[in-house]
Coordinates of C-alpha atoms in Angstrom, one line a residue:
M1 CA 0.2 0.1 0.0
V2 CA 2.8 2.3 1.0
E3 CA 4.6 1.5 -2.3
R4 CA 1.6 2.2 -4.2
Q5 CA 1.2 5.6 -2.6
D6 CA 4.6 6.5 -3.5
E7 CA 4.0 5.7 -7.0
G8 CA 1.0 7.9 -7.1
A9 CA 2.7 10.7 -5.5
E10 CA 5.7 10.5 -7.6
R11 CA 3.4 10.6 -10.6
L12 CA 1.7 13.5 -9.4
A13 CA 4.9 15.2 -9.1
G14 CA 5.8 14.6 -12.5
L15 CA 2.9 15.9 -14.2
R16 CA 2.7 18.9 -12.0
E17 CA 6.2 19.5 -13.0
A18 CA 5.2 18.9 -16.8
I19 CA 2.5 21.8 -16.3
E20 CA 4.7 24.2 -14.5
Q21 CA 7.2 23.7 -17.7
G22 CA 4.6 23.9 -20.3
R23 CA 5.2 20.3 -21.6
T24 CA 1.5 20.3 -22.1
A25 CA -0.8 21.1 -24.9
L26 CA -4.1 22.4 -24.8
G27 CA -7.2 21.8 -27.3
I28 CA -10.3 23.7 -27.2
E29 CA -13.3 22.3 -29.6
L30 CA -16.7 24.1 -30.2
G31 CA -19.1 21.4 -30.8
S32 CA -22.6 21.7 -31.6
T33 CA -23.8 21.4 -28.0
R34 CA -20.8 21.7 -26.2
I35 CA -17.6 23.9 -25.9
K36 CA -14.6 21.7 -24.2
A37 CA -11.1 22.2 -23.4
C38 CA -8.9 19.6 -22.9
L39 CA -5.2 19.5 -21.5
V40 CA -3.0 16.9 -22.2
G41 CA 0.4 16.1 -21.1
P42 CA 3.3 13.8 -22.0
A43 CA 2.2 11.0 -24.6
G44 CA -1.4 12.9 -25.1
A45 CA -2.7 11.9 -21.7
P46 CA -5.6 13.9 -20.7
L47 CA -4.9 16.0 -17.5
A48 CA -7.9 18.3 -17.0
S49 CA -10.8 19.6 -18.8
G50 CA -13.6 22.1 -18.6
S51 CA -16.6 22.6 -20.8
H52 CA -19.6 24.9 -21.6
D53 CA -22.9 24.0 -22.7
W54 CA -24.5 25.7 -25.8
E55 CA -27.2 25.5 -28.3
N56 CA -27.9 26.8 -31.7
Q57 CA -30.8 29.2 -32.4
L58 CA -33.2 29.1 -35.3
V59 CA -33.5 32.9 -35.9
D60 CA -35.6 34.0 -38.9
G61 CA -35.2 30.8 -40.4
T62 CA -31.5 30.6 -40.1
W63 CA -29.5 28.1 -37.6
T64 CA -26.8 30.2 -36.0
Y65 CA -24.7 30.9 -33.0
S66 CA -24.0 34.7 -31.7
L67 CA -20.3 35.5 -31.8
D68 CA -21.0 36.9 -28.2
A69 CA -21.9 33.2 -27.2
V70 CA -18.8 31.9 -29.1
W71 CA -16.5 34.2 -26.7
S72 CA -18.6 33.7 -23.3
G73 CA -18.7 29.9 -24.1
L74 CA -14.9 29.9 -24.7
Q75 CA -14.1 31.8 -21.6
D76 CA -16.5 29.6 -19.5
S77 CA -14.8 26.3 -20.7
V78 CA -11.1 27.9 -20.2
T79 CA -12.0 29.1 -16.9
A80 CA -13.3 25.8 -15.8
L81 CA -10.4 24.1 -17.1
L82 CA -8.1 26.4 -15.2
R83 CA -9.8 25.5 -12.1
D84 CA -9.6 21.9 -12.8
V85 CA -5.8 22.2 -13.0
E86 CA -5.4 23.9 -9.9
R87 CA -7.8 21.5 -8.0
Q88 CA -5.8 18.3 -9.3
Y89 CA -2.5 19.6 -9.2
G90 CA -2.2 22.6 -6.9
V91 CA -0.5 24.7 -9.3
R92 CA -1.8 27.5 -12.2
L93 CA -1.6 26.9 -15.6
T94 CA -0.3 30.1 -17.1
T95 CA 1.3 28.6 -20.6
V96 CA 1.4 25.4 -22.4
G97 CA 3.5 23.9 -25.1
A98 CA 0.9 24.8 -28.0
L99 CA -2.8 25.4 -28.2
G100 CA -5.4 24.5 -30.8
V101 CA -8.9 25.1 -31.6
S102 CA -11.4 23.2 -33.7
A103 CA -15.0 23.5 -34.5
M104 CA -17.8 22.4 -36.2
M105 CA -17.1 22.4 -40.1
H106 CA -18.8 24.2 -43.2
G107 CA -21.0 27.2 -42.8
Y108 CA -20.7 30.9 -43.5
L109 CA -19.1 33.5 -41.7
A110 CA -18.2 36.6 -43.9
F111 CA -16.5 39.9 -42.9
D112 CA -15.9 43.2 -44.7
E113 CA -12.9 45.3 -45.0
A114 CA -13.0 46.7 -41.5
D115 CA -13.3 43.1 -40.3
E116 CA -16.8 43.5 -39.3
Q117 CA -19.3 40.5 -39.5
L118 CA -21.9 41.0 -42.3
V119 CA -24.5 38.4 -41.7
P120 CA -25.5 36.2 -38.8
F121 CA -23.4 32.7 -38.7
R122 CA -24.9 30.3 -41.0
T123 CA -24.0 26.8 -39.4
W124 CA -23.7 23.4 -41.5
R125 CA -27.1 22.6 -40.3
N126 CA -28.7 25.3 -42.8
T127 CA -30.0 23.7 -46.0
S128 CA -31.1 26.7 -48.0
T129 CA -28.1 26.2 -50.6
E130 CA -29.6 23.7 -53.0
R131 CA -29.4 25.7 -56.2
A132 CA -26.0 26.8 -55.5
A133 CA -24.7 23.3 -54.3
T134 CA -26.4 21.6 -57.6
E135 CA -24.7 24.2 -60.2
L136 CA -21.4 23.8 -58.4
T137 CA -21.4 20.0 -58.3
G138 CA -22.3 20.1 -62.0
L139 CA -19.5 22.9 -62.8
F140 CA -17.0 21.1 -61.1
G141 CA -17.6 17.5 -61.6
H142 CA -16.9 17.3 -57.8
N143 CA -19.9 16.8 -55.2
I144 CA -20.4 20.4 -53.3
P145 CA -22.8 19.5 -50.3
L146 CA -25.6 22.0 -49.2
R147 CA -23.5 22.8 -45.9
W148 CA -20.1 23.7 -47.7
S149 CA -19.1 27.3 -47.1
V150 CA -18.8 27.8 -51.1
A151 CA -22.3 26.8 -51.5
H152 CA -23.1 29.1 -49.0
L153 CA -21.4 32.0 -50.6
Y154 CA -22.4 31.2 -54.4
Q155 CA -26.1 30.9 -52.8
A156 CA -25.6 34.6 -51.6
I157 CA -24.3 35.9 -54.9
L158 CA -27.4 33.9 -56.6
D159 CA -29.9 35.6 -54.2
A160 CA -28.4 39.1 -54.8
E161 CA -27.8 39.6 -51.3
P162 CA -26.8 42.9 -50.4
H163 CA -23.6 42.2 -48.5
V164 CA -22.1 40.4 -51.0
T165 CA -20.1 43.3 -52.6
Q166 CA -18.6 43.8 -49.0
V167 CA -17.0 40.7 -48.4
R168 CA -13.4 40.6 -47.9
H169 CA -12.9 37.1 -46.3
V170 CA -14.8 34.1 -45.1
T171 CA -14.0 31.5 -42.9
T172 CA -15.3 28.6 -40.5
L173 CA -16.1 28.8 -37.0
A174 CA -12.6 27.4 -36.0
G175 CA -10.8 30.0 -38.3
Y176 CA -12.6 32.8 -37.0
V177 CA -11.7 32.0 -33.3
H178 CA -8.0 31.3 -34.4
W179 CA -7.6 34.5 -36.2
R180 CA -9.0 36.5 -33.5
L181 CA -6.5 34.7 -31.2
T182 CA -3.5 35.0 -33.6
G183 CA -4.3 37.9 -36.1
Q184 CA -3.4 34.7 -38.7
Q185 CA -6.3 34.0 -41.3
V186 CA -5.2 30.4 -41.8
L187 CA -7.3 27.2 -41.6
G188 CA -6.2 23.4 -41.3
V189 CA -6.3 21.7 -44.7
G190 CA -9.0 19.3 -43.3
D191 CA -11.2 22.1 -42.3
A192 CA -10.5 24.1 -45.4
S193 CA -11.6 21.0 -47.5
G194 CA -15.0 21.5 -46.3
M195 CA -14.9 25.4 -47.4
F196 CA -13.9 24.6 -51.0
P197 CA -12.5 21.6 -52.7
I198 CA -8.7 20.6 -52.0
D199 CA -6.4 19.3 -54.8
P200 CA -4.8 16.1 -53.1
A201 CA -1.6 16.9 -55.4
T202 CA -0.9 20.2 -53.8
K203 CA -2.8 20.2 -50.6
D204 CA -4.5 23.2 -51.5
Y205 CA -7.5 24.7 -53.1
D206 CA -8.1 23.3 -56.2
Q207 CA -6.8 26.0 -58.8
R208 CA -9.1 24.8 -61.7
M209 CA -12.2 24.9 -59.6
L210 CA -11.2 28.4 -58.6
A211 CA -11.0 29.8 -61.9
Q212 CA -14.2 28.1 -63.0
L213 CA -15.8 29.8 -60.0
D214 CA -14.4 33.1 -60.7
E215 CA -15.6 33.0 -64.4
L216 CA -19.1 31.8 -63.6
V217 CA -19.3 34.4 -60.9
G218 CA -18.1 37.4 -63.0
D219 CA -19.0 40.8 -62.0
R220 CA -21.7 39.4 -59.7
G221 CA -19.2 38.7 -56.9
P222 CA -17.4 40.8 -54.1
G223 CA -15.2 42.3 -56.9
R224 CA -12.1 40.1 -56.5
G225 CA -11.2 36.1 -56.9
I226 CA -12.5 33.6 -54.7
A227 CA -9.1 32.6 -53.5
D228 CA -8.8 36.0 -52.1
L229 CA -11.5 35.4 -50.0
L230 CA -10.5 32.4 -48.5
P231 CA -8.1 31.7 -45.4
R232 CA -4.7 30.1 -46.4
A233 CA -4.7 26.3 -46.2
L234 CA -2.0 24.6 -43.8
P235 CA -1.3 20.8 -43.2
A236 CA -1.1 19.4 -39.7
G237 CA 2.2 20.6 -37.8
A238 CA 2.5 24.0 -39.5
D239 CA 3.3 27.1 -37.9
A240 CA 0.0 28.8 -37.6
G241 CA 0.9 31.7 -35.3
A242 CA 1.1 32.6 -31.6
L243 CA -1.2 33.7 -29.0
T244 CA -1.4 37.6 -29.2
E245 CA -2.0 39.8 -26.1
E246 CA -5.4 40.7 -27.5
G247 CA -6.2 36.8 -27.9
A248 CA -4.8 35.8 -24.6
A249 CA -7.3 38.6 -23.1
L250 CA -10.2 36.9 -25.2
L251 CA -9.5 33.5 -24.0
D252 CA -8.9 34.3 -20.4
P253 CA -10.1 37.7 -19.3
T254 CA -8.4 37.0 -15.8
G255 CA -4.8 37.0 -17.3
T256 CA -3.7 33.8 -16.1
L257 CA -3.0 32.5 -19.6
R258 CA 0.2 34.3 -20.9
P259 CA 0.6 35.3 -24.6
G260 CA 3.1 33.8 -26.9
I261 CA 1.7 30.2 -26.9
P262 CA 2.2 28.7 -30.5
L263 CA -0.9 27.5 -32.3
C264 CA -1.3 24.7 -34.5
P265 CA -3.5 25.1 -37.7
P266 CA -7.0 25.3 -36.6
E267 CA -9.3 22.1 -37.6
G268 CA -12.7 21.0 -38.2
D269 CA -14.6 18.5 -35.9
A270 CA -14.1 15.7 -38.7
G271 CA -10.4 16.2 -38.5
T272 CA -10.1 16.1 -34.8
G273 CA -12.1 12.7 -34.8
M274 CA -9.6 11.3 -37.2
V275 CA -6.8 12.2 -35.0
A276 CA -8.7 11.2 -31.8
T277 CA -9.0 7.7 -33.2
S278 CA -5.7 7.5 -35.0
S279 CA -7.4 7.1 -38.6
V280 CA -5.6 9.1 -40.9
A281 CA -3.9 6.3 -42.8
P282 CA -5.5 4.6 -45.8
R283 CA -8.0 1.7 -45.2
T284 CA -8.7 3.3 -41.7
G285 CA -12.0 5.2 -40.8
N286 CA -13.9 6.6 -37.9
V287 CA -17.5 7.4 -36.6
S288 CA -18.2 10.7 -34.9
A289 CA -21.6 10.7 -33.2
G290 CA -23.1 13.8 -31.6
T291 CA -25.6 16.3 -32.8
S292 CA -24.8 15.2 -36.2
I293 CA -23.2 11.9 -37.1
F294 CA -20.6 11.3 -39.8
A295 CA -18.1 8.4 -41.2
M296 CA -14.7 9.5 -42.5
V297 CA -12.8 6.8 -44.6
V298 CA -9.5 7.5 -46.1
L299 CA -9.0 6.5 -49.5
E300 CA -6.3 4.7 -51.2
K301 CA -7.3 6.2 -54.7
P302 CA -10.0 8.7 -55.7
L303 CA -13.7 7.3 -56.2
D304 CA -14.5 6.3 -59.9
R305 CA -17.6 8.9 -60.2
V306 CA -19.1 11.8 -58.2
H307 CA -21.6 10.7 -55.4
E308 CA -24.0 13.2 -53.9
E309 CA -24.3 11.0 -50.6
L310 CA -20.2 11.5 -50.2
D311 CA -18.2 14.4 -49.3
L312 CA -14.5 14.3 -50.4
V313 CA -12.5 16.1 -47.8
T314 CA -9.1 15.6 -46.3
T315 CA -7.4 14.3 -43.2
P316 CA -5.3 17.2 -41.2
A317 CA -2.4 16.2 -43.3
G318 CA -4.3 16.6 -46.7
D319 CA -5.0 13.0 -47.7
L320 CA -8.1 12.2 -49.5
V321 CA -11.3 11.1 -47.6
A322 CA -14.7 10.0 -48.1
M323 CA -17.0 11.4 -45.6
V324 CA -20.6 10.2 -45.2
H325 CA -21.9 13.3 -43.3
C326 CA -25.7 13.0 -41.6
N327 CA -27.3 16.1 -40.3
N328 CA -28.9 14.4 -37.5
G329 CA -27.3 12.3 -34.9
A330 CA -28.1 11.8 -31.2
S331 CA -30.0 14.8 -30.2
E332 CA -33.2 13.2 -30.5
L333 CA -32.0 10.4 -28.4
A334 CA -30.9 12.6 -26.1
A335 CA -34.5 14.7 -25.9
W336 CA -36.1 11.0 -25.1
A337 CA -33.8 10.7 -22.3
G338 CA -34.6 13.9 -20.7
L339 CA -38.2 13.0 -21.0
F340 CA -37.7 9.8 -19.1
G341 CA -35.8 12.1 -16.6
Q342 CA -38.5 14.3 -15.9
F343 CA -40.9 11.1 -15.4
A344 CA -38.5 9.8 -13.1
S345 CA -38.3 13.0 -11.0
A346 CA -42.5 12.9 -11.1
L347 CA -42.1 9.6 -9.2
G348 CA -39.9 11.0 -6.8
Q349 CA -36.9 9.5 -7.9
P350 CA -34.8 11.9 -9.7
A351 CA -31.5 11.0 -11.5
E352 CA -28.5 12.8 -13.1
P353 CA -28.9 13.1 -17.0
G354 CA -26.1 11.1 -17.5
A355 CA -27.4 8.1 -15.4
V356 CA -30.8 8.3 -17.5
F357 CA -29.0 8.3 -20.7
G358 CA -27.0 5.4 -19.9
A359 CA -29.9 3.3 -18.7
L360 CA -31.9 4.0 -21.8
L361 CA -29.1 3.1 -23.9
R362 CA -28.4 -0.2 -22.0
S363 CA -32.3 -1.2 -22.0
A364 CA -31.7 -1.5 -26.0
L365 CA -29.7 -4.6 -25.5
D366 CA -33.0 -6.1 -23.9
G367 CA -35.1 -5.4 -27.0
D368 CA -35.7 -7.5 -30.2
A369 CA -33.0 -7.6 -32.7
D370 CA -35.3 -5.6 -35.2
G371 CA -36.6 -3.2 -32.7
G372 CA -40.1 -5.1 -32.4
G373 CA -41.2 -3.6 -35.6
L374 CA -41.1 0.0 -34.2
L375 CA -40.0 3.2 -36.5
A376 CA -38.1 6.2 -35.6
Y377 CA -36.7 9.1 -37.2
N378 CA -34.3 11.5 -35.6
Y379 CA -34.7 14.4 -38.2
L380 CA -34.6 17.7 -36.4
S381 CA -33.2 19.2 -39.5
G382 CA -33.0 18.6 -43.0
E383 CA -31.1 15.3 -44.5
P384 CA -29.7 15.8 -47.8
I385 CA -28.7 12.0 -48.2
T386 CA -32.6 10.9 -47.9
G387 CA -33.6 14.3 -49.8
L388 CA -35.1 16.3 -47.1
E389 CA -34.8 20.0 -46.8
A390 CA -36.4 20.0 -43.2
G391 CA -36.8 17.5 -40.6
R392 CA -39.6 16.4 -38.2
P393 CA -38.7 13.9 -35.5
L394 CA -41.1 11.0 -35.6
F395 CA -42.1 7.9 -33.7
T396 CA -44.6 5.4 -35.1
R397 CA -45.5 1.7 -35.2
T398 CA -48.0 -0.8 -36.5
P399 CA -50.8 -2.2 -34.0
D400 CA -49.1 -5.6 -34.1
S401 CA -45.4 -4.2 -33.1
R402 CA -44.1 -4.9 -29.8
L403 CA -44.1 -1.7 -27.6
T404 CA -41.4 -2.3 -24.7
L405 CA -38.6 -0.1 -23.4
G406 CA -36.0 -2.1 -25.0
N407 CA -37.3 -2.2 -28.3
F408 CA -38.1 1.6 -28.0
A409 CA -34.6 2.3 -27.2
R410 CA -33.0 0.0 -29.8
T411 CA -35.1 1.7 -32.5
Q412 CA -34.1 5.1 -31.2
V413 CA -30.4 4.1 -31.6
Y414 CA -30.8 2.4 -35.0
S415 CA -32.1 5.5 -36.3
V416 CA -29.3 7.4 -35.4
F417 CA -27.2 4.9 -37.7
G418 CA -30.1 4.7 -40.3
T419 CA -29.1 7.5 -42.7
L420 CA -25.5 6.6 -42.0
S421 CA -25.8 3.4 -43.1
L422 CA -27.5 4.2 -46.3
G423 CA -24.6 6.4 -47.3
M424 CA -21.9 4.1 -46.4
R425 CA -23.3 1.6 -48.7
V426 CA -22.4 3.8 -51.6
L427 CA -18.7 3.3 -50.7
A428 CA -19.4 -0.5 -50.4
E429 CA -20.2 -0.1 -54.0
E430 CA -17.1 1.9 -55.1
Q431 CA -15.4 -1.0 -53.3
V432 CA -13.2 0.8 -50.8
E433 CA -11.8 -1.2 -48.5
L434 CA -12.0 -0.8 -44.7
D435 CA -9.9 -2.5 -41.9
T436 CA -11.6 -1.3 -39.1
M437 CA -14.1 1.5 -38.1
F438 CA -13.4 3.6 -34.9
A439 CA -15.9 5.2 -33.1
H440 CA -15.6 8.1 -30.6
G441 CA -18.3 10.6 -29.0
G442 CA -20.1 10.7 -26.0
L443 CA -22.6 8.2 -27.5
F444 CA -19.9 5.5 -26.9
K445 CA -19.1 6.2 -23.3
T446 CA -22.0 3.6 -22.5
E447 CA -19.7 0.4 -22.9
G448 CA -21.1 -2.2 -25.3
V449 CA -24.6 -0.6 -26.4
A450 CA -23.9 1.9 -29.4
Q451 CA -20.7 0.2 -30.4
R452 CA -22.5 -3.3 -30.8
L453 CA -25.6 -1.6 -32.8
L454 CA -23.0 0.6 -35.1
A455 CA -21.3 -2.9 -35.9
A456 CA -24.4 -4.2 -36.8
A457 CA -25.3 -1.3 -39.2
L458 CA -22.1 -1.0 -40.9
G459 CA -21.6 -5.0 -40.9
A460 CA -18.0 -4.3 -40.1
P461 CA -15.8 -4.5 -36.8
V462 CA -15.9 -1.2 -34.8
A463 CA -13.1 -0.3 -32.3
V464 CA -13.7 2.1 -29.2
G465 CA -10.8 3.4 -27.1
R466 CA -10.6 4.3 -23.5
T467 CA -10.6 7.8 -24.7
A468 CA -13.6 7.6 -26.9
G469 CA -15.8 9.9 -24.9
E470 CA -12.8 12.7 -25.0
G471 CA -13.9 13.7 -28.5
G472 CA -12.9 16.5 -30.7
A473 CA -11.3 18.3 -27.8
W474 CA -8.7 15.8 -27.2
G475 CA -8.0 15.3 -30.9
I476 CA -7.1 19.2 -31.4
A477 CA -5.0 19.0 -28.2
L478 CA -3.1 16.0 -30.0
L479 CA -2.9 18.2 -33.0
A480 CA -1.4 21.0 -31.0
A481 CA 1.1 18.6 -29.3
Y482 CA 2.1 17.6 -32.7
R483 CA 2.9 20.9 -33.5
A484 CA 4.9 21.5 -30.6
S485 CA 7.0 18.3 -31.3
A486 CA 8.4 20.6 -34.1
H487 CA 10.5 22.2 -31.3
G488 CA 10.2 25.8 -33.4
A489 CA 11.1 24.0 -36.9
T490 CA 8.8 24.8 -39.9
A491 CA 7.2 21.2 -39.5
P492 CA 7.7 18.2 -37.0
E493 CA 10.2 15.5 -38.2
Q494 CA 7.6 12.6 -38.1
D495 CA 4.4 12.7 -40.5
L496 CA 1.2 12.9 -38.7
G497 CA 0.4 8.9 -38.8
A498 CA 3.9 7.9 -37.5
Y499 CA 3.6 10.5 -34.6
L500 CA 0.2 9.2 -33.3
G501 CA 1.2 5.6 -33.6
A502 CA 4.7 6.1 -31.6
E503 CA 3.8 8.9 -29.3
V504 CA 0.1 8.5 -28.4
F505 CA -1.5 5.2 -29.5
A506 CA 1.6 2.7 -29.3
D507 CA -0.1 1.1 -25.9
A508 CA -3.6 2.2 -26.4
A509 CA -6.0 0.0 -25.2
L510 CA -9.2 -1.0 -27.7
D511 CA -12.1 -2.9 -27.5
V512 CA -13.3 -4.3 -31.0
V513 CA -16.7 -5.7 -31.3
E514 CA -17.4 -8.1 -34.6
P515 CA -21.0 -7.6 -36.1
D516 CA -23.5 -10.1 -34.3
A517 CA -25.4 -12.3 -37.0
D518 CA -28.5 -11.8 -35.4
D519 CA -28.1 -8.0 -35.0
V520 CA -27.1 -7.4 -38.6
A521 CA -30.3 -9.2 -39.5
G522 CA -32.4 -7.2 -37.3
F523 CA -30.9 -3.9 -38.4
S524 CA -31.4 -4.8 -42.2
A525 CA -35.1 -5.4 -41.3
F526 CA -35.1 -2.0 -39.5
L527 CA -33.4 -0.3 -42.7
E528 CA -36.0 -1.9 -44.7
R529 CA -39.1 -0.2 -42.8
Y530 CA -36.6 3.0 -42.2
S531 CA -36.5 3.4 -46.1
A532 CA -40.1 2.7 -47.0
G533 CA -41.2 4.9 -44.0
L534 CA -39.3 7.9 -45.6
A535 CA -42.9 8.8 -47.2
I536 CA -44.1 9.3 -43.6
E537 CA -41.3 12.0 -42.7
R538 CA -41.6 13.8 -46.1
A539 CA -45.7 14.2 -45.4
A540 CA -44.6 15.2 -41.8
V541 CA -42.4 17.8 -43.1
E542 CA -45.2 19.0 -45.5
T543 CA -47.8 19.3 -42.7
L544 CA -46.5 20.1 -39.5
R545 CA -45.3 23.7 -39.2
T546 CA -42.6 24.8 -37.0
R547 CA -43.0 27.6 -34.5
D548 CA -40.7 29.6 -36.7
T549 CA -42.9 29.2 -40.0
T550 CA -39.9 30.8 -41.9
Q551 CA -37.8 28.0 -42.1
E552 CA -40.7 26.5 -44.1
D553 CA -41.0 29.6 -46.2
D554 CA -37.4 29.4 -46.9
R555 CA -38.0 26.1 -48.9

């Protein structure tokens, strides 16, 4: 016992020393429902964290977050992290070896010559860009999804929005925060690939497509080339500037964090998910589940043809990735868990939200393999893969179905994976080979449930690591640590995959679940109902108005 106590004290002293000497990295991710800060130490081990909950707002038919909410949320999460460090280690965190920012990808943040925001932030969730996306896909011969930044920009041009002539630069949420912290208008190549197509050969914006768009826009645009509006794309490990005095004050008004900290290129949540699961090499892939859900598969070669179900983006190092992105993830499941939590409180048995969510998930394993004939749609917003411009969450069943808690829970989990499964079938048709799919995100914190059902939905093994619940904040912290490994040089000596394999995941413990034959057959039966029932979902969209009717008016 004494020996163990001595080992614990020695470990604590070593971590305290690493914190005091700045041998750490700090990652901050602005997710759809939570802003999280994560401090890592040697070998990428999580040391402390802080978070702030937030939600998007539907304002005048547009899903958005205010920039004031961005900064108040960032400050709150950093303050919580600083307190956590002091509580655990008894020291103040004044500096780190490197810092990184990531956020939800895509969307539209436009600024004028004076760096003033021109229109409210249009997030990835908005699906009002169909004409622009369709025209650009045809022009480029490259799929441009509705949520991509270039689709939002071109739609604004098509609609002759008054602000277009004033646009001087556009960026993503991660790019915006990084710019305010460092003064540098740059973006990690992975996040940049969700703004405008990237040429895998140059790992920069595709010059042919830029020229095509300039010619198409002509004198209807901002009066300068599209390339001049975009942030400079950088690969993982590149020098992306340092925290300025103004940036430090924005991040931490108390002045505890000092300026001068180097930053890695800002990235999107897809890229940080790849890093957090060490899925950056060909034939690897990962699924990230949150408000949205998406799968990323690193390709060995380009696809044979254009698929509207697939985004072609890149890893943070610039390698080609096929992305199946679904706008609707686990939010509806969480809403049902919240309802059951209210019911428990009404019975005089209140429970923590996490406990309720975990109990609901675990009950899914008691359900029939096909969900007992129940049917659910988790569509809180539009879903391009299934051709829906808006969404209505639905739960329905036939009179002969089996309504049990287990079947209800399994059906809700299946609905999280339903649209994703449809998109993944396109990759199978392209004969894209995948060794193992890694999963991460809060949905996978409850062991053995979502992982098992995802394996059934994909028909492939699914691996989950002990850090599965750490999510993108841990991923961007690892990218910051990768930048710090350059020790001031232009770029690190190791490539990103080698660094992660040697420094972070060499001894990682993974739980791999193979698809269960009964679950696979059950999910297949569910998916058949799910596909047939999309007509019900479409009818609901047409007949059930939201409180903010401008969402439908915009359609």
